[in-house]
Short mmCIF file of C-alpha atoms and ligand atoms in Angstrom, two decimals:
data_model
loop_
_atom_site.label_atom_id
_atom_site.label_comp_id
_atom_site.label_asym_id
_atom_site.label_seq_id
_atom_site.Cartn_x
_atom_site.Cartn_y
_atom_site.Cartn_z
CA MET A 1 0.00 0.00 0.00
CA ARG A 2 2.73 2.43 1.03
CA THR A 3 4.94 1.50 -1.93
CA ASN A 4 1.95 1.96 -4.17
CA LEU A 5 1.37 5.42 -2.70
CA ARG A 6 4.99 6.41 -3.18
CA GLY A 7 4.98 5.09 -6.75
CA ARG A 8 1.86 7.07 -7.51
CA THR A 9 3.32 10.28 -6.08
CA ALA A 10 6.49 9.89 -8.15
CA ALA A 11 4.45 9.16 -11.28
CA ALA A 12 2.28 12.15 -10.52
CA LEU A 13 5.21 14.55 -10.21
CA ALA A 14 6.82 13.22 -13.37
CA TRP A 15 3.64 13.90 -15.28
CA VAL A 16 3.27 17.39 -13.92
CA PHE A 17 6.68 18.31 -15.24
CA ALA A 18 6.14 16.48 -18.52
CA LEU A 19 2.95 18.44 -19.05
CA ALA A 20 4.52 21.72 -18.10
CA ALA A 21 7.45 21.55 -20.53
CA PRO A 22 5.53 21.47 -23.84
CA LEU A 23 3.05 24.02 -22.53
CA HIS A 24 5.92 26.36 -21.85
CA ALA A 25 7.19 25.94 -25.42
CA GLN A 26 3.72 26.46 -26.89
CA MET A 27 2.99 29.57 -24.91
CA ASP A 28 6.22 31.26 -25.90
CA MET A 29 5.09 31.16 -29.51
CA GLN A 30 1.61 32.36 -28.86
CA HIS A 31 1.82 36.06 -28.00
CA ASP A 32 -1.09 38.19 -29.08
CA MET A 33 -2.92 35.93 -31.49
CA HIS A 34 -6.66 36.45 -31.70
CA MET A 35 -8.98 33.60 -31.00
CA PRO A 36 -10.64 32.46 -34.22
CA GLU A 37 -14.38 32.79 -34.60
CA GLY A 38 -16.52 29.95 -35.84
CA PRO A 39 -19.29 30.02 -38.46
CA LEU A 40 -21.96 32.73 -37.89
CA GLY A 41 -19.48 34.67 -35.78
CA ILE A 42 -19.91 32.33 -32.81
CA PRO A 43 -16.95 32.82 -30.45
CA GLU A 44 -14.60 29.93 -29.77
CA THR A 45 -15.32 30.16 -26.04
CA ARG A 46 -18.74 28.64 -26.75
CA MET A 47 -17.22 25.29 -27.75
CA GLY A 48 -17.63 22.82 -24.92
CA SER A 49 -16.70 19.15 -24.75
CA GLY A 50 -17.88 17.11 -27.73
CA THR A 51 -20.36 19.32 -29.56
CA SER A 52 -21.85 20.90 -26.43
CA TRP A 53 -22.17 24.64 -26.00
CA LEU A 54 -20.89 26.74 -23.12
CA PRO A 55 -21.79 30.35 -22.33
CA ASP A 56 -19.84 32.72 -24.62
CA ALA A 57 -18.49 34.48 -21.52
CA SER A 58 -16.72 31.29 -20.34
CA PRO A 59 -13.01 31.72 -19.66
CA MET A 60 -10.68 30.01 -22.08
CA HIS A 61 -7.76 28.08 -20.60
CA ALA A 62 -5.75 27.26 -23.68
CA ALA A 63 -2.55 28.00 -25.53
CA HIS A 64 -2.89 28.97 -29.20
CA LEU A 65 -0.40 28.59 -32.01
CA ARG A 66 -0.71 29.33 -35.73
CA LEU A 67 0.84 26.79 -38.11
CA GLY A 68 0.22 27.74 -41.74
CA ALA A 69 -3.52 27.50 -42.37
CA TRP A 70 -4.03 25.63 -39.11
CA THR A 71 -4.72 27.06 -35.67
CA LEU A 72 -3.49 24.74 -32.95
CA MET A 73 -4.84 24.89 -29.45
CA LEU A 74 -3.62 23.06 -26.36
CA HIS A 75 -5.99 22.62 -23.43
CA GLY A 76 -5.33 20.63 -20.34
CA SER A 77 -5.48 20.17 -16.63
CA ALA A 78 -3.39 18.17 -14.19
CA VAL A 79 -4.28 17.71 -10.53
CA VAL A 80 -2.30 15.83 -7.91
CA GLN A 81 -4.51 15.21 -4.91
CA TYR A 82 -4.48 13.58 -1.53
CA ASP A 83 -8.04 12.33 -1.32
CA HIS A 84 -9.34 11.15 2.05
CA GLN A 85 -12.86 9.73 2.28
CA ALA A 86 -13.93 8.76 5.80
CA GLY A 87 -16.24 6.15 7.28
CA LEU A 88 -16.68 2.41 6.71
CA ARG A 89 -16.51 2.81 2.92
CA GLY A 90 -13.80 5.44 2.92
CA GLU A 91 -10.23 5.25 1.72
CA ALA A 92 -7.28 7.64 1.47
CA ARG A 93 -5.05 7.83 -1.60
CA VAL A 94 -2.83 10.09 -3.65
CA ASN A 95 -3.91 10.35 -7.31
CA LEU A 96 -2.99 12.21 -10.44
CA ILE A 97 -6.05 13.20 -12.46
CA ASP A 98 -5.33 14.82 -15.81
CA TRP A 99 -6.27 15.36 -19.41
CA ALA A 100 -4.61 17.13 -22.30
CA MET A 101 -6.27 18.07 -25.57
CA LEU A 102 -4.68 19.15 -28.82
CA ALA A 103 -7.14 20.70 -31.25
CA ALA A 104 -6.29 21.79 -34.78
CA SER A 105 -8.69 23.81 -36.89
CA ARG A 106 -8.68 25.38 -40.33
CA THR A 107 -10.97 26.66 -43.01
CA VAL A 108 -12.12 24.02 -45.50
CA ALA A 109 -14.63 24.58 -48.33
CA GLY A 110 -16.28 27.59 -46.73
CA GLY A 111 -16.55 25.97 -43.31
CA ARG A 112 -14.33 25.19 -40.35
CA LEU A 113 -12.76 21.80 -39.73
CA HIS A 114 -11.65 20.85 -36.21
CA LEU A 115 -9.53 17.81 -35.43
CA ARG A 116 -9.21 16.89 -31.78
CA GLY A 117 -7.21 14.44 -29.74
CA MET A 118 -7.56 14.21 -25.97
CA ILE A 119 -5.71 11.83 -23.69
CA SER A 120 -5.50 11.16 -19.98
CA SER A 121 -3.00 9.35 -17.79
CA ASP A 122 -5.80 8.30 -15.39
CA PRO A 123 -5.26 4.59 -16.16
CA TRP A 124 -1.95 4.92 -14.26
CA GLY A 125 -2.36 8.08 -12.18
CA VAL A 126 -5.72 7.02 -10.79
CA GLY A 127 -5.57 3.27 -11.39
CA SER A 128 -8.27 0.76 -12.26
CA ARG A 129 -10.03 1.01 -8.89
CA GLY A 130 -10.65 4.71 -9.38
CA TYR A 131 -10.16 7.41 -6.77
CA PRO A 132 -12.10 7.37 -3.48
CA LEU A 133 -15.38 9.32 -3.63
CA LEU A 134 -18.20 8.38 -1.27
CA LEU A 135 -21.50 7.50 -2.98
CA GLN A 136 -19.95 7.52 -6.47
CA THR A 137 -21.02 4.65 -8.72
CA GLY A 138 -20.60 3.61 -12.35
CA GLU A 139 -18.42 1.31 -14.47
CA SER A 140 -16.40 -1.58 -13.09
CA ASP A 141 -13.08 -2.99 -11.95
CA ARG A 142 -12.15 -6.69 -12.17
CA GLY A 143 -15.69 -7.64 -13.08
CA VAL A 144 -17.22 -5.93 -10.05
CA PRO A 145 -19.18 -2.64 -10.18
CA LEU A 146 -17.24 0.28 -8.73
CA HIS A 147 -18.78 2.00 -5.71
CA ASP A 148 -17.57 4.83 -3.53
CA HIS A 149 -14.89 5.40 -6.16
CA GLN A 150 -14.81 7.46 -9.35
CA HIS A 151 -13.58 5.31 -12.23
CA PRO A 152 -10.45 6.42 -14.10
CA HIS A 153 -11.06 7.97 -17.49
CA ASP A 154 -9.67 6.21 -20.53
CA LEU A 155 -6.28 6.94 -22.09
CA PHE A 156 -8.11 8.05 -25.25
CA MET A 157 -10.79 10.50 -24.14
CA GLU A 158 -11.51 11.92 -27.59
CA LEU A 159 -10.39 11.38 -31.18
CA ALA A 160 -12.77 13.38 -33.30
CA ALA A 161 -13.38 15.49 -36.38
CA LEU A 162 -15.96 18.28 -36.38
CA TYR A 163 -16.97 20.24 -39.47
CA GLU A 164 -19.18 23.32 -39.27
CA ARG A 165 -20.35 25.25 -42.29
CA PRO A 166 -22.75 28.15 -42.81
CA VAL A 167 -25.49 27.50 -45.36
CA ALA A 168 -27.41 30.79 -45.02
CA ARG A 169 -26.92 34.14 -43.33
CA ASN A 170 -28.00 32.79 -39.92
CA LEU A 171 -27.98 29.04 -40.43
CA ALA A 172 -25.19 26.50 -40.32
CA VAL A 173 -24.79 22.74 -40.26
CA SER A 174 -22.34 20.57 -38.39
CA LEU A 175 -21.10 17.02 -38.54
CA TYR A 176 -19.07 15.33 -35.79
CA ALA A 177 -17.47 11.93 -36.30
CA ALA A 178 -15.58 10.40 -33.42
CA PRO A 179 -14.00 6.97 -32.99
CA VAL A 180 -13.88 8.21 -29.36
CA GLY A 181 -16.00 11.15 -28.39
CA GLU A 182 -19.08 12.64 -26.81
CA PRO A 183 -22.59 12.24 -28.21
CA ALA A 184 -25.22 14.98 -27.84
CA VAL A 185 -26.23 13.95 -24.31
CA GLY A 186 -25.97 16.07 -21.18
CA PRO A 187 -24.30 19.42 -20.62
CA ALA A 188 -20.55 19.89 -21.24
CA ALA A 189 -18.91 17.10 -19.23
CA PHE A 190 -17.72 18.01 -15.73
CA PRO A 191 -13.94 17.87 -16.45
CA HIS A 192 -14.52 20.61 -19.05
CA ARG A 193 -17.18 22.70 -17.31
CA PRO A 194 -16.26 26.22 -16.12
CA SER A 195 -18.42 25.71 -13.00
CA ALA A 196 -16.26 22.70 -12.02
CA VAL A 197 -12.89 23.96 -13.22
CA ASP A 198 -11.24 24.11 -9.79
CA ASP A 199 -13.00 21.05 -8.33
CA PRO A 200 -11.04 17.90 -9.15
CA LEU A 201 -13.70 15.47 -7.89
CA ALA A 202 -16.57 14.17 -9.99
CA PRO A 203 -20.24 14.79 -9.30
CA ILE A 204 -21.94 11.68 -7.86
CA GLY A 205 -24.66 12.12 -10.51
CA HIS A 206 -22.09 11.66 -13.31
CA HIS A 207 -23.81 8.55 -14.73
CA TRP A 208 -27.22 10.25 -14.56
CA GLN A 209 -26.04 13.35 -16.45
CA ASP A 210 -22.82 13.52 -18.47
CA GLY A 211 -21.44 9.96 -18.10
CA THR A 212 -21.45 9.34 -21.86
CA HIS A 213 -18.62 11.83 -22.51
CA ILE A 214 -16.23 9.02 -23.47
CA THR A 215 -18.06 6.89 -26.02
CA PHE A 216 -16.39 4.55 -28.49
CA GLY A 217 -18.14 5.46 -31.73
CA VAL A 218 -20.17 8.64 -32.23
CA LEU A 219 -21.80 10.37 -35.21
CA THR A 220 -23.58 13.67 -34.57
CA ALA A 221 -25.33 15.93 -37.06
CA GLY A 222 -26.55 19.40 -36.13
CA VAL A 223 -28.19 22.54 -37.46
CA PHE A 224 -27.69 25.82 -35.70
CA THR A 225 -28.30 29.53 -35.78
CA ARG A 226 -26.37 32.16 -33.84
CA THR A 227 -28.36 31.26 -30.70
CA THR A 228 -29.89 27.81 -31.09
CA LYS A 229 -28.57 24.36 -31.96
CA LEU A 230 -30.45 21.14 -32.59
CA GLU A 231 -28.42 17.94 -32.75
CA ALA A 232 -28.97 14.23 -33.15
CA SER A 233 -26.43 11.47 -32.46
CA ILE A 234 -26.11 7.79 -33.07
CA PHE A 235 -23.48 6.08 -30.97
CA ASN A 236 -22.24 2.94 -29.26
CA GLY A 237 -24.21 2.87 -25.99
CA ARG A 238 -21.79 0.67 -24.05
CA GLU A 239 -19.78 2.42 -21.35
CA PRO A 240 -15.98 2.12 -21.48
CA ASP A 241 -14.80 -1.19 -20.06
CA GLU A 242 -12.22 -1.60 -17.32
CA HIS A 243 -9.28 -1.93 -19.75
CA ARG A 244 -8.58 1.77 -19.96
CA THR A 245 -5.96 1.90 -22.69
CA ASP A 246 -7.74 0.22 -25.61
CA PHE A 247 -10.68 0.97 -27.91
CA ASP A 248 -13.91 -0.57 -26.66
CA TYR A 249 -15.79 -1.56 -29.81
CA ALA A 250 -16.18 -5.29 -29.11
CA GLY A 251 -18.42 -5.83 -32.10
CA ARG A 252 -20.89 -3.15 -31.03
CA ALA A 253 -22.76 -1.11 -33.61
CA LEU A 254 -23.92 2.50 -33.30
CA ASP A 255 -26.93 1.09 -31.45
CA SER A 256 -27.98 4.06 -29.31
CA TYR A 257 -29.26 7.52 -30.17
CA SER A 258 -29.89 10.93 -28.68
CA ALA A 259 -31.11 14.43 -29.42
CA ARG A 260 -30.24 17.71 -27.75
CA LEU A 261 -31.45 21.28 -28.05
CA SER A 262 -29.09 24.03 -26.86
CA VAL A 263 -29.86 27.74 -26.64
CA ASN A 264 -27.49 30.61 -25.85
CA PRO A 265 -29.95 33.46 -25.29
CA GLY A 266 -27.16 35.91 -24.42
CA PRO A 267 -23.42 35.85 -23.73
CA ARG A 268 -23.82 34.53 -20.17
CA TRP A 269 -26.11 31.56 -20.52
CA THR A 270 -26.44 28.14 -22.12
CA LEU A 271 -29.72 26.29 -21.70
CA SER A 272 -30.10 22.72 -22.96
CA VAL A 273 -32.40 19.72 -22.89
CA TRP A 274 -31.64 16.19 -24.09
CA TYR A 275 -32.96 12.70 -24.45
CA ALA A 276 -30.95 9.53 -25.07
CA TYR A 277 -31.69 5.88 -25.57
CA LEU A 278 -28.74 3.84 -24.29
CA LYS A 279 -28.70 0.25 -25.42
CA SER A 280 -27.11 -2.07 -22.87
CA PRO A 281 -24.72 0.51 -21.37
CA GLU A 282 -23.29 -1.79 -18.70
CA ALA A 283 -21.31 -4.93 -19.52
CA LEU A 284 -22.29 -6.40 -16.13
CA HIS A 285 -26.01 -5.99 -16.93
CA PRO A 286 -26.20 -6.49 -20.71
CA GLU A 287 -29.96 -7.13 -20.55
CA GLU A 288 -30.67 -3.58 -19.31
CA SER A 289 -31.19 -0.57 -21.56
CA LEU A 290 -31.89 2.98 -20.46
CA HIS A 291 -33.77 6.14 -21.25
CA ARG A 292 -31.69 9.12 -20.12
CA LEU A 293 -33.05 12.64 -20.15
CA GLY A 294 -32.23 15.94 -18.60
CA ALA A 295 -31.92 19.69 -18.74
CA ALA A 296 -29.20 22.12 -17.77
CA ALA A 297 -28.56 25.83 -17.30
CA LEU A 298 -24.93 26.93 -17.39
CA MET A 299 -23.93 30.48 -16.53
CA ALA A 300 -20.61 32.32 -16.84
CA GLN A 301 -19.87 35.99 -16.30
CA PRO A 302 -17.04 38.29 -15.26
CA PHE A 303 -16.90 38.93 -11.52
CA GLY A 304 -15.48 42.13 -10.08
CA GLY A 305 -12.41 43.45 -11.90
CA GLN A 306 -10.48 40.29 -12.74
CA GLY A 307 -12.71 37.53 -11.43
CA GLN A 308 -15.00 35.09 -13.16
CA TRP A 309 -18.16 33.45 -11.89
CA ALA A 310 -19.51 30.21 -13.36
CA MET A 311 -22.50 28.19 -12.26
CA ALA A 312 -24.45 25.14 -13.41
CA LEU A 313 -27.83 23.70 -12.54
CA ILE A 314 -28.22 20.23 -14.02
CA TYR A 315 -31.07 17.78 -13.85
CA GLY A 316 -30.48 14.27 -15.19
CA ALA A 317 -32.53 11.11 -14.96
CA ASN A 318 -32.24 7.47 -15.95
CA ALA A 319 -35.13 5.08 -16.48
CA ARG A 320 -34.32 1.41 -16.92
CA ILE A 321 -36.51 0.22 -19.74
CA GLY A 322 -39.18 -2.11 -18.43
CA THR A 323 -39.25 -0.73 -14.89
CA GLY A 324 -41.17 2.46 -15.67
CA ARG A 325 -39.27 4.18 -12.86
CA LEU A 326 -37.38 7.41 -13.30
CA SER A 327 -34.36 7.86 -11.05
CA ASN A 328 -33.56 11.55 -10.70
CA SER A 329 -30.45 13.58 -9.98
CA VAL A 330 -29.84 17.28 -9.49
CA VAL A 331 -26.60 19.18 -9.08
CA VAL A 332 -25.90 22.84 -8.50
CA GLU A 333 -22.26 23.79 -8.73
CA THR A 334 -20.47 27.09 -8.70
CA ASN A 335 -16.96 28.36 -9.14
CA VAL A 336 -16.38 31.97 -8.08
CA ASP A 337 -12.98 33.30 -9.06
CA LEU A 338 -12.97 36.39 -6.85
CA ASP A 339 -9.96 38.22 -8.28
CA GLY A 340 -8.00 36.01 -10.68
CA THR A 341 -6.21 34.38 -7.72
CA ASN A 342 -8.68 33.25 -5.06
CA THR A 343 -11.55 30.95 -5.96
CA VAL A 344 -14.39 29.64 -3.86
CA LEU A 345 -16.19 26.57 -5.16
CA GLY A 346 -19.21 24.59 -4.12
CA ARG A 347 -21.41 21.73 -5.23
CA VAL A 348 -24.72 20.46 -3.87
CA GLU A 349 -26.14 17.19 -5.16
CA TYR A 350 -29.08 14.88 -4.88
CA VAL A 351 -29.26 11.47 -6.58
CA ARG A 352 -31.54 8.49 -6.24
CA LYS A 353 -29.36 5.37 -6.31
CA THR A 354 -30.20 1.72 -5.82
CA ALA A 355 -28.66 -0.99 -3.68
CA GLY A 356 -27.44 -2.43 -6.98
CA ASP A 357 -25.68 0.85 -7.89
CA LEU A 358 -24.11 1.18 -4.44
CA VAL A 359 -23.33 -2.56 -4.13
CA VAL A 360 -25.28 -3.10 -0.92
CA ALA A 361 -25.62 -6.87 -0.86
CA SER A 362 -27.97 -7.34 2.09
CA VAL A 363 -31.14 -6.04 0.39
CA PRO A 364 -32.82 -6.53 -3.03
CA PRO A 365 -30.83 -4.64 -5.72
CA GLU A 366 -33.82 -2.47 -6.71
CA THR A 367 -34.02 -0.96 -3.19
CA ALA A 368 -33.68 2.79 -3.80
CA TYR A 369 -32.07 5.41 -1.60
CA ASP A 370 -32.06 9.20 -1.71
CA VAL A 371 -28.46 10.30 -1.24
CA GLY A 372 -26.77 13.68 -1.39
CA ALA A 373 -23.52 15.55 -1.06
CA LEU A 374 -22.46 19.07 -0.18
CA ALA A 375 -18.93 20.13 -1.09
CA LEU A 376 -17.13 23.41 -0.48
CA GLY A 377 -13.64 24.30 -1.51
CA TYR A 378 -11.06 26.99 -1.92
CA HIS A 379 -8.45 27.23 -4.66
CA ARG A 380 -5.59 29.69 -4.89
CA ALA A 381 -3.51 30.36 -7.96
CA LEU A 382 0.11 30.54 -6.81
CA THR A 383 2.25 31.34 -9.81
CA ARG A 384 1.75 32.01 -13.47
CA VAL A 385 4.87 31.14 -15.41
CA ALA A 386 5.05 31.11 -19.20
CA GLY A 387 1.30 30.83 -19.55
CA VAL A 388 0.89 28.01 -17.04
CA THR A 389 -0.95 28.55 -13.77
CA ALA A 390 -0.08 26.46 -10.73
CA GLY A 391 -2.38 26.45 -7.75
CA ILE A 392 -3.38 24.66 -4.57
CA GLY A 393 -6.80 23.75 -3.28
CA LEU A 394 -8.67 22.29 -0.38
CA ARG A 395 -12.09 20.69 -0.66
CA GLY A 396 -14.33 19.28 2.03
CA ALA A 397 -17.58 17.38 1.59
CA VAL A 398 -20.41 16.07 3.74
CA ASN A 399 -22.46 13.25 2.27
CA PHE A 400 -25.99 12.36 3.27
CA VAL A 401 -27.37 8.83 3.40
CA PRO A 402 -30.70 7.57 4.76
CA SER A 403 -30.82 5.66 8.05
CA MET A 404 -31.05 2.37 6.12
CA LEU A 405 -27.48 2.98 4.94
CA GLU A 406 -26.08 4.14 8.28
CA GLY A 407 -24.68 0.69 9.04
CA VAL A 408 -23.02 0.54 5.60
CA TYR A 409 -21.31 3.95 5.77
CA GLY A 410 -20.81 4.10 9.55
CA SER A 411 -22.73 7.39 9.80
CA ARG A 412 -25.65 9.30 8.30
CA ALA A 413 -23.23 12.03 7.20
CA PRO A 414 -19.86 10.56 6.21
CA VAL A 415 -17.29 13.18 5.21
CA GLY A 416 -14.40 13.47 2.82
CA PHE A 417 -11.70 15.96 2.01
CA ALA A 418 -9.04 16.51 -0.61
CA VAL A 419 -5.89 18.63 -0.70
CA TYR A 420 -4.65 19.21 -4.23
CA CYS A 421 -2.23 20.97 -6.54
CA THR A 422 -3.33 22.10 -10.00
CA LEU A 423 -1.56 22.95 -13.23
CA ARG A 424 -3.22 24.31 -16.39
CA PRO A 425 -2.83 26.85 -19.15
CA ALA A 426 -3.69 30.34 -17.95
CA GLY A 427 -6.82 31.97 -19.24
CA LEU A 428 -6.53 34.26 -22.24
CU1 CU B 1 -16.45 10.60 -16.80
#
């Protein structure tokens, strides 16, 4: 255990420096380049994960570089954290959670082509068991569903091509093809959401809301105006398996589908609603398929002189086909950068999870529980060198379980905390 911890810490530090070096080189070449605009004059800050929209006023943490006709952009985030979850299902570990995305875009035939590659070292920095997070569920390790841990993300988080082209003065079409990518389901995924930018831990409603963000096989077509986008996807509905470094096709077709409507009524807001049919998402329960639906409001706006305030309200629900029951989740999260240095963050969640989800063996698996979590944190940017910001953070959480689960968690309100260091490109 201790050797493991030491190994992880060393691996974590090595990655932090590995990530920092190329960022440094990129930023030196960047200087005062303007961010390119997309079709219909839509600002680049609106581009969220996959084909999702963010508020136009979202901060952009990326390094830009012009290479001939191509604009290259490097996004990323690396967090080393000591994560301590208390109680009977708690655990304490050091993890490295990271992702890095290289995006290249250029004009092609009157439209804009984007090529994206995003990778993560989670398979090693987090490990197959995931990082401790009370009440978190979803995906598996060694043939057993994960519980009270957030699964690692896959080495390949996205390999995608997106083409957007105007067809009239205020109308454009888009096509997204991704061997690995995000279908039109949910809001922008939490690792890429401005309201969660300084919070390294996942929402416990991840698999009720934005859990499809790494999908092996996605095709999405969209039509959009300056303010409104309607999209439809077909995709492989199976969640990533526990082998985190390969491509999880396993003979699956694009057997699931979704539709999403997004509206940016002004520079500060993104409103969206979605529906998805997920065919057999879980390898451990291949007979089960899901309806997933939800709605989200994302907000971003400048705060004070140099600050930035982002917030999200997300509702997501799953209904196992055949049960007729809707299991709901709600999260409100906020990230208030007070002055460009000090950030206060918070997240409040409610999710309805079953004994099957939480791996409580003593009762029938359909037994449902209302669980919740309240997290508060503080992040401070320490230095900004060559376009890279390093910071430290502290996050505490209280979780809420019903009395039926008191014996399982050792308390009605088990707690957790994390101390963490962050590294990412500075905002432009
Ligand atoms: Cu995820």
